[in-house]
């Protein structure tokens, strides 16, 4: 009988669409799937049994497309259970125009169609093998690469598709006790743009931009139990999350490989022949698993005060089988005196064969609320978080033997130790809010202390924060608020030598190394990393809300946040106590310039205006305008790390060379300003109430990023030559611009009570100018196609060449689309 | 039993404390009396999940009072149906908390929203179904939140953004508007743990960790939207140079000269900046 009484209602909207897109840009499809022809933008089905309270609700959007969202709910209003099933597809299209000479073979392997066969070495006038091609020879090589690409480039779609399904069961055992259980399964597949490097660093790196395959699944279980009674509630939550990557590595052919060993040198630096591997390989994200247990309780205490306590324990781990140091069989230290007869591609060369990485976390949070008297709210809290990194620290070697010199060990400076970075954060504070008895005014005051201790970092930090706020409503139609926050973060001591902890060679073995970070310094002593530096923060906001009429709201706000990272840097003598014998002993007293390097200031400002007009149910209007202005200043320095132990060296002091680290003339500044202007408008009019409705919205976002570069590298008077032809020269790049224009308009006409026709129009335009995505300076150029780029301002190293997937992988576009829908309600 | 749909052992609010006009008022417990004047509201209300929950849970502690469970004892209102027995928005929140203190509202009392005079009815339309879920006052979460957070709405329109405006994420994917311990009212205990709910591939742990990445994703990323690719806080190479001045090859935007145009600057070679599991991952190049 109850089956017979099942009542249905719902609606289905089929439609048809036309799209006019002037450029097949992935940006148009970035997070959406949109196709011409038949589609189903929406379905809703509801069923209920009035007798039993059983219900079923099904809703779906964009059902035939790859950005669909589906939800099914079923349950019982009387016996208090329900099940919901959610399914969501999320595309992330990255490029429709990328080209690559690589073809995907599955399992993380990309093969090239062949090899370029470049000219490698030459005989100079004295009959000596020169390992750096002449400019003319390198141009021949460039032509060979360009020809190879012209012949072998193939289109490849870049983008990923994330499909997520979750099932949740909610149960109520008693009025006080509830449970829920969720199982979530997600897959993500596709390809994204990334890079493959062979060798160690740029002059000796053979880098290609290539697709990286993505193929992983995530499974999660969330269990929740909740107890609540008068004055007390508790919630326990357990989350298990398992990430499983189907691909352990990315492996690719070296298109520059020339199969005529033993002389297959990739010529980079004179006197340093490098064998090049046939294949490169790097690790992809490892399988990992995490567990979180959380218990939260809240209890009402005397004087109607409330204590909330939350404790959480987390465990993250992964034990992926490690790849060998190198995929190739080039090099090794088989013949070295202290060698182990194993090649670099032998997994037995590793200190451990599985990662054994593990991090435990703990969180404790206490919050106490009380109203000591009616006009005062008080909140006191303490929060503690500890991230305990238990990954074992091992002794590794930074092996770049996929482009090798000769058989043997790696350089001492490549004896590296992985550091188990961890930290703990203790934060406690108090918030007061006092309500005055006029104009509905309240005043807020807050004080916070936050201490963060870090392992293997440059500094621990302690910050005092105070804030004040005011809210008032002097007139019924006017609300005002203002707030101010001041933070003062101080470090205990900045240890610029901390990087040395990631090196493990002995002093005896490394004493003669000229760029020895363990005994000298790695990062410049005047640098302060902004997350562990002193910081003065000032943040203020002012806002006003005007109810000009009953149906008209206008609000405006202004926010400014300013971070000043000035850490009172003064000149230091980093070699004063070094154990390394210096070529010039007087360099022990060499002083840094004492000008702070790194991010110096970051200022972000925002002005917003918002207007809402709701004349009636048949006419609404909304508008907003927003301007965001971000400015950040960075100071850098150009210096020669290979002559770190002899700043007084004449060779490093030449104007056209990388300079010594103590030369204040080698400083440069970049001042960046980002301005984003956004405006939006929305209108809804019921032209014929209940029958004909028109709605439209329009959004414009116009952004510029302008970097002004000054100082060393941009100043021809100092360099003695133009920055374009100086290999360490740079200059202010062109302004990057990102403009988006969106207009949506809809007309819906209710033909019958259960049938509505809708006509929807969409206009999208995206404009982009970005110096980072296309060579625009004199120092870099295309070679025959946008897929091969070179910089010839210095020499003919391979590090100055890049085979890429193309410029502007997601270019600007203009699109118009029309959709005609019919909604049938039943 | 007095089982309530909301399962909260609901504690009834003290109506007289909310509005002294309730003094001596009694519960009428007859919905039809209410409908005789408020039919228009009731017609909208009957399509809401609230309405159904009350309809099928009549034996619940509060549900049995139906309209009066939220609007208070109305005997005096019936006698003199003026507008005196109304509540402020904040008082409405107390009414809602009779049933909704549970689950994600555990932290509501100390939340920044509550202390900023945001109340339940600021965001929810309890008498009318205007959204697919949660009885929101607007069509979607994004619309509700951006009424106040216009700056965030503007950020979402930047070239690099999460798929929020496309409807594939909501503000509640990361934030619990009803309150949470810590800053930002995040759904998880920390920024990173919140990010890992979708970016499990970045979770590791890795053999080679990048310390600022492990500590705080927002050291480098602006999740609400950015003019820089990959939601970075600053232009690609600038970001790296903010912390790395090793000398020579890495300390200038142009070097490696062909990696600044095309791609990600430093990340062209140091592509595993989120952490590496390769034995030669010390410099995040593998």
mmCIF file of N, CA, C and O in Angstrom, chain A residues 21-89:
data_model
loop_
_atom_site.group_PDB
_atom_site.id
_atom_site.type_symbol
_atom_site.label_atom_id
_atom_site.label_comp_id
_atom_site.label_asym_id
_atom_site.label_seq_id
_atom_site.Cartn_x
_atom_site.Cartn_y
_atom_site.Cartn_z
ATOM 1 N N UNK A 21 33.767 29.556 -30.887
ATOM 2 C CA UNK A 21 35.020 29.813 -30.176
ATOM 3 C C UNK A 21 36.081 30.136 -31.221
ATOM 4 O O UNK A 21 36.367 29.308 -32.095
ATOM 5 N N UNK A 22 36.659 31.330 -31.134
ATOM 6 C CA UNK A 22 37.562 31.732 -32.209
ATOM 7 C C UNK A 22 38.941 31.076 -32.103
ATOM 8 O O UNK A 22 39.675 30.976 -33.074
ATOM 9 N N UNK A 23 39.304 30.641 -30.900
ATOM 10 C CA UNK A 23 40.571 29.935 -30.706
ATOM 11 C C UNK A 23 40.300 28.726 -29.831
ATOM 12 O O UNK A 23 39.663 28.858 -28.787
ATOM 13 N N UNK A 24 40.774 27.598 -30.256
ATOM 14 C CA UNK A 24 40.523 26.387 -29.478
ATOM 15 C C UNK A 24 41.421 26.398 -28.242
ATOM 16 O O UNK A 24 42.380 25.637 -28.135
ATOM 17 N N UNK A 25 41.100 27.277 -27.334
ATOM 18 C CA UNK A 25 41.953 27.446 -26.151
ATOM 19 C C UNK A 25 41.444 26.600 -24.992
ATOM 20 O O UNK A 25 40.255 26.591 -24.684
ATOM 21 N N UNK A 26 42.380 25.941 -24.342
ATOM 22 C CA UNK A 26 42.014 25.152 -23.156
ATOM 23 C C UNK A 26 41.519 26.056 -22.035
ATOM 24 O O UNK A 26 40.835 25.590 -21.129
ATOM 25 N N UNK A 27 41.874 27.337 -22.093
ATOM 26 C CA UNK A 27 41.448 28.242 -21.027
ATOM 27 C C UNK A 27 39.922 28.343 -20.983
ATOM 28 O O UNK A 27 39.328 28.473 -19.913
ATOM 29 N N UNK A 28 39.300 28.289 -22.151
ATOM 30 C CA UNK A 28 37.841 28.331 -22.204
ATOM 31 C C UNK A 28 37.248 27.114 -21.485
ATOM 32 O O UNK A 28 36.221 27.180 -20.835
ATOM 33 N N UNK A 29 37.941 25.992 -21.624
ATOM 34 C CA UNK A 29 37.436 24.747 -21.038
ATOM 35 C C UNK A 29 38.127 24.406 -19.721
ATOM 36 O O UNK A 29 38.025 23.282 -19.249
ATOM 37 N N UNK A 30 38.834 25.365 -19.158
ATOM 38 C CA UNK A 30 39.750 25.041 -18.063
ATOM 39 C C UNK A 30 39.136 24.114 -17.009
ATOM 40 O O UNK A 30 39.697 23.075 -16.678
ATOM 41 N N UNK A 31 38.015 24.523 -16.467
ATOM 42 C CA UNK A 31 37.369 23.701 -15.435
ATOM 43 C C UNK A 31 35.956 23.317 -15.863
ATOM 44 O O UNK A 31 35.085 23.148 -15.008
ATOM 45 N N UNK A 32 35.702 23.269 -17.137
ATOM 46 C CA UNK A 32 34.345 22.934 -17.550
ATOM 47 C C UNK A 32 34.371 22.157 -18.847
ATOM 48 O O UNK A 32 35.312 22.255 -19.627
ATOM 49 N N UNK A 33 33.304 21.425 -19.040
ATOM 50 C CA UNK A 33 33.152 20.690 -20.282
ATOM 51 C C UNK A 33 31.953 21.305 -20.981
ATOM 52 O O UNK A 33 30.899 21.489 -20.386
ATOM 53 N N UNK A 34 32.127 21.662 -22.196
ATOM 54 C CA UNK A 34 31.040 22.323 -22.904
ATOM 55 C C UNK A 34 31.071 21.824 -24.336
ATOM 56 O O UNK A 34 32.107 21.905 -24.995
ATOM 57 N N UNK A 35 29.968 21.281 -24.749
ATOM 58 C CA UNK A 35 29.934 20.711 -26.101
ATOM 59 C C UNK A 35 28.719 21.241 -26.837
ATOM 60 O O UNK A 35 27.696 21.576 -26.226
ATOM 61 N N UNK A 36 28.850 21.272 -28.128
ATOM 62 C CA UNK A 36 27.705 21.660 -28.954
ATOM 63 C C UNK A 36 26.726 20.502 -29.036
ATOM 64 O O UNK A 36 27.076 19.356 -28.791
ATOM 65 N N UNK A 37 25.498 20.821 -29.391
ATOM 66 C CA UNK A 37 24.501 19.782 -29.586
ATOM 67 C C UNK A 37 23.699 19.521 -28.335
ATOM 68 O O UNK A 37 23.618 20.359 -27.431
ATOM 69 N N UNK A 38 23.135 18.333 -28.289
ATOM 70 C CA UNK A 38 22.217 17.976 -27.213
ATOM 71 C C UNK A 38 22.944 17.870 -25.882
ATOM 72 O O UNK A 38 24.056 17.346 -25.819
ATOM 73 N N UNK A 39 22.329 18.355 -24.844
ATOM 74 C CA UNK A 39 22.888 18.199 -23.499
ATOM 75 C C UNK A 39 21.771 18.229 -22.474
ATOM 76 O O UNK A 39 20.619 18.554 -22.793
ATOM 77 N N UNK A 40 22.108 17.836 -21.258
ATOM 78 C CA UNK A 40 21.112 17.841 -20.181
ATOM 79 C C UNK A 40 21.686 18.666 -19.036
ATOM 80 O O UNK A 40 22.447 18.158 -18.218
ATOM 81 N N UNK A 41 21.341 19.940 -18.993
ATOM 82 C CA UNK A 41 21.916 20.782 -17.935
ATOM 83 C C UNK A 41 21.420 20.455 -16.543
ATOM 84 O O UNK A 41 22.100 20.747 -15.565
ATOM 85 N N UNK A 42 20.245 19.865 -16.433
ATOM 86 C CA UNK A 42 19.773 19.597 -15.082
ATOM 87 C C UNK A 42 18.664 18.572 -15.015
ATOM 88 O O UNK A 42 17.820 18.493 -15.914
ATOM 89 N N UNK A 43 18.697 17.781 -13.968
ATOM 90 C CA UNK A 43 17.627 16.825 -13.693
ATOM 91 C C UNK A 43 17.381 16.844 -12.198
ATOM 92 O O UNK A 43 18.316 16.916 -11.405
ATOM 93 N N UNK A 44 16.141 16.815 -11.823
ATOM 94 C CA UNK A 44 15.806 16.702 -10.406
ATOM 95 C C UNK A 44 14.629 15.755 -10.267
ATOM 96 O O UNK A 44 13.631 15.885 -10.995
ATOM 97 N N UNK A 45 14.780 14.786 -9.394
ATOM 98 C CA UNK A 45 13.693 13.841 -9.150
ATOM 99 C C UNK A 45 13.543 13.670 -7.647
ATOM 100 O O UNK A 45 14.523 13.359 -6.959
ATOM 101 N N UNK A 46 12.332 13.869 -7.162
ATOM 102 C CA UNK A 46 12.062 13.680 -5.738
ATOM 103 C C UNK A 46 10.937 12.661 -5.593
ATOM 104 O O UNK A 46 9.966 12.696 -6.348
ATOM 105 N N UNK A 47 11.103 11.770 -4.641
ATOM 106 C CA UNK A 47 10.036 10.809 -4.354
ATOM 107 C C UNK A 47 9.878 10.713 -2.852
ATOM 108 O O UNK A 47 10.862 10.785 -2.105
ATOM 109 N N UNK A 48 8.656 10.544 -2.428
ATOM 110 C CA UNK A 48 8.419 10.431 -0.989
ATOM 111 C C UNK A 48 7.212 9.529 -0.750
ATOM 112 O O UNK A 48 6.261 9.529 -1.541
ATOM 113 N N UNK A 49 7.332 8.731 0.298
ATOM 114 C CA UNK A 49 6.191 7.928 0.723
ATOM 115 C C UNK A 49 5.571 8.624 1.923
ATOM 116 O O UNK A 49 6.150 8.621 3.016
ATOM 117 N N UNK A 50 4.437 9.224 1.751
ATOM 118 C CA UNK A 50 3.849 9.999 2.856
ATOM 119 C C UNK A 50 3.601 9.145 4.091
ATOM 120 O O UNK A 50 3.646 9.633 5.201
ATOM 121 N N UNK A 51 3.343 7.871 3.886
ATOM 122 C CA UNK A 51 3.040 7.034 5.060
ATOM 123 C C UNK A 51 4.275 6.748 5.889
ATOM 124 O O UNK A 51 4.257 6.817 7.106
ATOM 125 N N UNK A 52 5.345 6.423 5.191
ATOM 126 C CA UNK A 52 6.508 5.947 5.932
ATOM 127 C C UNK A 52 7.568 7.035 6.145
ATOM 128 O O UNK A 52 8.419 6.904 7.006
ATOM 129 N N UNK A 53 7.508 8.060 5.349
ATOM 130 C CA UNK A 53 8.541 9.092 5.454
ATOM 131 C C UNK A 53 9.787 8.782 4.657
ATOM 132 O O UNK A 53 10.762 9.531 4.711
ATOM 133 N N UNK A 54 9.739 7.682 3.887
ATOM 134 C CA UNK A 54 10.887 7.362 3.053
ATOM 135 C C UNK A 54 10.976 8.364 1.905
ATOM 136 O O UNK A 54 9.968 8.750 1.315
ATOM 137 N N UNK A 55 12.161 8.796 1.607
ATOM 138 C CA UNK A 55 12.310 9.762 0.523
ATOM 139 C C UNK A 55 13.525 9.440 -0.336
ATOM 140 O O UNK A 55 14.468 8.767 0.102
ATOM 141 N N UNK A 56 13.460 9.916 -1.518
ATOM 142 C CA UNK A 56 14.566 9.776 -2.463
ATOM 143 C C UNK A 56 14.668 11.073 -3.244
ATOM 144 O O UNK A 56 13.670 11.614 -3.706
ATOM 145 N N UNK A 57 15.884 11.584 -3.325
ATOM 146 C CA UNK A 57 16.101 12.821 -4.090
ATOM 147 C C UNK A 57 17.290 12.597 -5.011
ATOM 148 O O UNK A 57 18.367 12.180 -4.561
ATOM 149 N N UNK A 58 17.054 12.867 -6.265
ATOM 150 C CA UNK A 58 18.145 12.733 -7.234
ATOM 151 C C UNK A 58 18.313 14.070 -7.947
ATOM 152 O O UNK A 58 17.339 14.654 -8.423
ATOM 153 N N UNK A 59 19.527 14.542 -7.969
ATOM 154 C CA UNK A 59 19.783 15.790 -8.687
ATOM 155 C C UNK A 59 21.049 15.660 -9.513
ATOM 156 O O UNK A 59 22.034 15.063 -9.066
ATOM 157 N N UNK A 60 20.999 16.191 -10.684
ATOM 158 C CA UNK A 60 22.186 16.122 -11.533
ATOM 159 C C UNK A 60 22.331 17.368 -12.372
ATOM 160 O O UNK A 60 21.337 18.004 -12.745
ATOM 161 N N UNK A 61 23.559 17.756 -12.606
ATOM 162 C CA UNK A 61 23.829 18.906 -13.466
ATOM 163 C C UNK A 61 24.819 18.484 -14.540
ATOM 164 O O UNK A 61 25.767 17.745 -14.265
ATOM 165 N N UNK A 62 24.584 18.962 -15.738
ATOM 166 C CA UNK A 62 25.473 18.727 -16.882
ATOM 167 C C UNK A 62 25.754 17.226 -17.045
ATOM 168 O O UNK A 62 26.915 16.791 -17.090
ATOM 169 N N UNK A 63 24.672 16.466 -17.143
ATOM 170 C CA UNK A 63 24.798 15.021 -17.018
ATOM 171 C C UNK A 63 25.645 14.359 -18.091
ATOM 172 O O UNK A 63 26.250 13.326 -17.846
ATOM 173 N N UNK A 64 25.675 14.909 -19.276
ATOM 174 C CA UNK A 64 26.410 14.241 -20.354
ATOM 175 C C UNK A 64 27.834 14.752 -20.484
ATOM 176 O O UNK A 64 28.555 14.333 -21.367
ATOM 177 N N UNK A 65 28.217 15.640 -19.605
ATOM 178 C CA UNK A 65 29.523 16.281 -19.753
ATOM 179 C C UNK A 65 30.501 15.833 -18.671
ATOM 180 O O UNK A 65 30.112 15.239 -17.662
ATOM 181 N N UNK A 66 31.740 16.166 -18.895
ATOM 182 C CA UNK A 66 32.781 15.738 -17.958
ATOM 183 C C UNK A 66 32.960 16.688 -16.782
ATOM 184 O O UNK A 66 33.976 16.612 -16.084
ATOM 185 N N UNK A 67 32.009 17.600 -16.586
ATOM 186 C CA UNK A 67 32.029 18.399 -15.357
ATOM 187 C C UNK A 67 30.728 18.187 -14.594
ATOM 188 O O UNK A 67 30.227 19.078 -13.926
ATOM 189 N N UNK A 68 30.184 16.992 -14.717
ATOM 190 C CA UNK A 68 28.881 16.702 -14.130
ATOM 191 C C UNK A 68 28.950 16.611 -12.606
ATOM 192 O O UNK A 68 29.975 16.278 -12.018
ATOM 193 N N UNK A 69 27.823 16.938 -12.018
ATOM 194 C CA UNK A 69 27.664 16.817 -10.575
ATOM 195 C C UNK A 69 26.361 16.072 -10.343
ATOM 196 O O UNK A 69 25.310 16.477 -10.846
ATOM 197 N N UNK A 70 26.433 14.983 -9.625
ATOM 198 C CA UNK A 70 25.245 14.163 -9.381
ATOM 199 C C UNK A 70 25.128 13.902 -7.892
ATOM 200 O O UNK A 70 26.133 13.632 -7.221
ATOM 201 N N UNK A 71 23.919 13.959 -7.408
ATOM 202 C CA UNK A 71 23.710 13.630 -5.996
ATOM 203 C C UNK A 71 22.435 12.813 -5.847
ATOM 204 O O UNK A 71 21.404 13.140 -6.420
ATOM 205 N N UNK A 72 22.561 11.752 -5.100
ATOM 206 C CA UNK A 72 21.410 10.923 -4.775
ATOM 207 C C UNK A 72 21.295 10.850 -3.260
ATOM 208 O O UNK A 72 22.259 10.512 -2.571
ATOM 209 N N UNK A 73 20.116 11.171 -2.780
ATOM 210 C CA UNK A 73 19.849 11.108 -1.344
ATOM 211 C C UNK A 73 18.687 10.175 -1.122
ATOM 212 O O UNK A 73 17.666 10.292 -1.797
ATOM 213 N N UNK A 74 18.810 9.278 -0.217
ATOM 214 C CA UNK A 74 17.633 8.525 0.181
ATOM 215 C C UNK A 74 17.674 8.320 1.677
ATOM 216 O O UNK A 74 18.770 8.231 2.269
ATOM 217 N N UNK A 75 16.517 8.283 2.260
ATOM 218 C CA UNK A 75 16.486 8.141 3.706
ATOM 219 C C UNK A 75 15.068 8.040 4.197
ATOM 220 O O UNK A 75 14.136 7.821 3.421
ATOM 221 N N UNK A 76 14.942 8.193 5.477
ATOM 222 C CA UNK A 76 13.644 8.038 6.102
ATOM 223 C C UNK A 76 13.495 9.128 7.155
ATOM 224 O O UNK A 76 14.305 9.211 8.074
ATOM 225 N N UNK A 77 12.477 9.938 6.975
ATOM 226 C CA UNK A 77 12.289 11.046 7.907
ATOM 227 C C UNK A 77 11.864 10.570 9.296
ATOM 228 O O UNK A 77 11.977 11.309 10.260
ATOM 229 N N UNK A 78 11.360 9.358 9.354
ATOM 230 C CA UNK A 78 10.873 8.909 10.669
ATOM 231 C C UNK A 78 11.872 8.029 11.406
ATOM 232 O O UNK A 78 11.899 8.029 12.634
ATOM 233 N N UNK A 79 12.652 7.253 10.695
ATOM 234 C CA UNK A 79 13.587 6.374 11.415
ATOM 235 C C UNK A 79 15.009 6.911 11.372
ATOM 236 O O UNK A 79 15.950 6.270 11.820
ATOM 237 N N UNK A 80 15.180 8.062 10.806
ATOM 238 C CA UNK A 80 16.415 8.824 10.988
ATOM 239 C C UNK A 80 17.674 8.161 10.409
ATOM 240 O O UNK A 80 18.648 7.964 11.109
ATOM 241 N N UNK A 81 17.610 7.758 9.209
ATOM 242 C CA UNK A 81 18.824 7.356 8.515
ATOM 243 C C UNK A 81 18.772 7.980 7.129
ATOM 244 O O UNK A 81 17.701 8.291 6.614
ATOM 245 N N UNK A 82 19.872 8.181 6.582
ATOM 246 C CA UNK A 82 19.911 8.583 5.176
ATOM 247 C C UNK A 82 21.240 8.215 4.558
ATOM 248 O O UNK A 82 22.257 8.057 5.253
ATOM 249 N N UNK A 83 21.176 8.022 3.286
ATOM 250 C CA UNK A 83 22.377 7.702 2.510
ATOM 251 C C UNK A 83 22.479 8.739 1.409
ATOM 252 O O UNK A 83 21.483 9.040 0.734
ATOM 253 N N UNK A 84 23.641 9.288 1.248
ATOM 254 C CA UNK A 84 23.826 10.193 0.111
ATOM 255 C C UNK A 84 24.986 9.706 -0.732
ATOM 256 O O UNK A 84 26.004 9.243 -0.204
ATOM 257 N N UNK A 85 24.783 9.796 -2.005
ATOM 258 C CA UNK A 85 25.838 9.406 -2.955
ATOM 259 C C UNK A 85 26.132 10.628 -3.813
ATOM 260 O O UNK A 85 25.225 11.213 -4.429
ATOM 261 N N UNK A 86 27.370 11.033 -3.800
ATOM 262 C CA UNK A 86 27.790 12.199 -4.581
ATOM 263 C C UNK A 86 28.802 11.779 -5.621
ATOM 264 O O UNK A 86 29.724 11.009 -5.334
ATOM 265 N N UNK A 87 28.603 12.322 -6.791
ATOM 266 C CA UNK A 87 29.548 12.023 -7.868
ATOM 267 C C UNK A 87 29.871 13.331 -8.574
ATOM 268 O O UNK A 87 28.972 14.092 -8.937
ATOM 269 N N UNK A 88 31.128 13.571 -8.722
ATOM 270 C CA UNK A 88 31.542 14.844 -9.334
ATOM 271 C C UNK A 88 32.717 14.599 -10.282
ATOM 272 O O UNK A 88 33.654 13.876 -9.948
ATOM 273 N N UNK A 89 32.623 15.206 -11.438
ATOM 274 C CA UNK A 89 33.731 15.139 -12.392
ATOM 275 C C UNK A 89 34.320 16.533 -12.538
ATOM 276 O O UNK A 89 33.587 17.490 -12.801
#
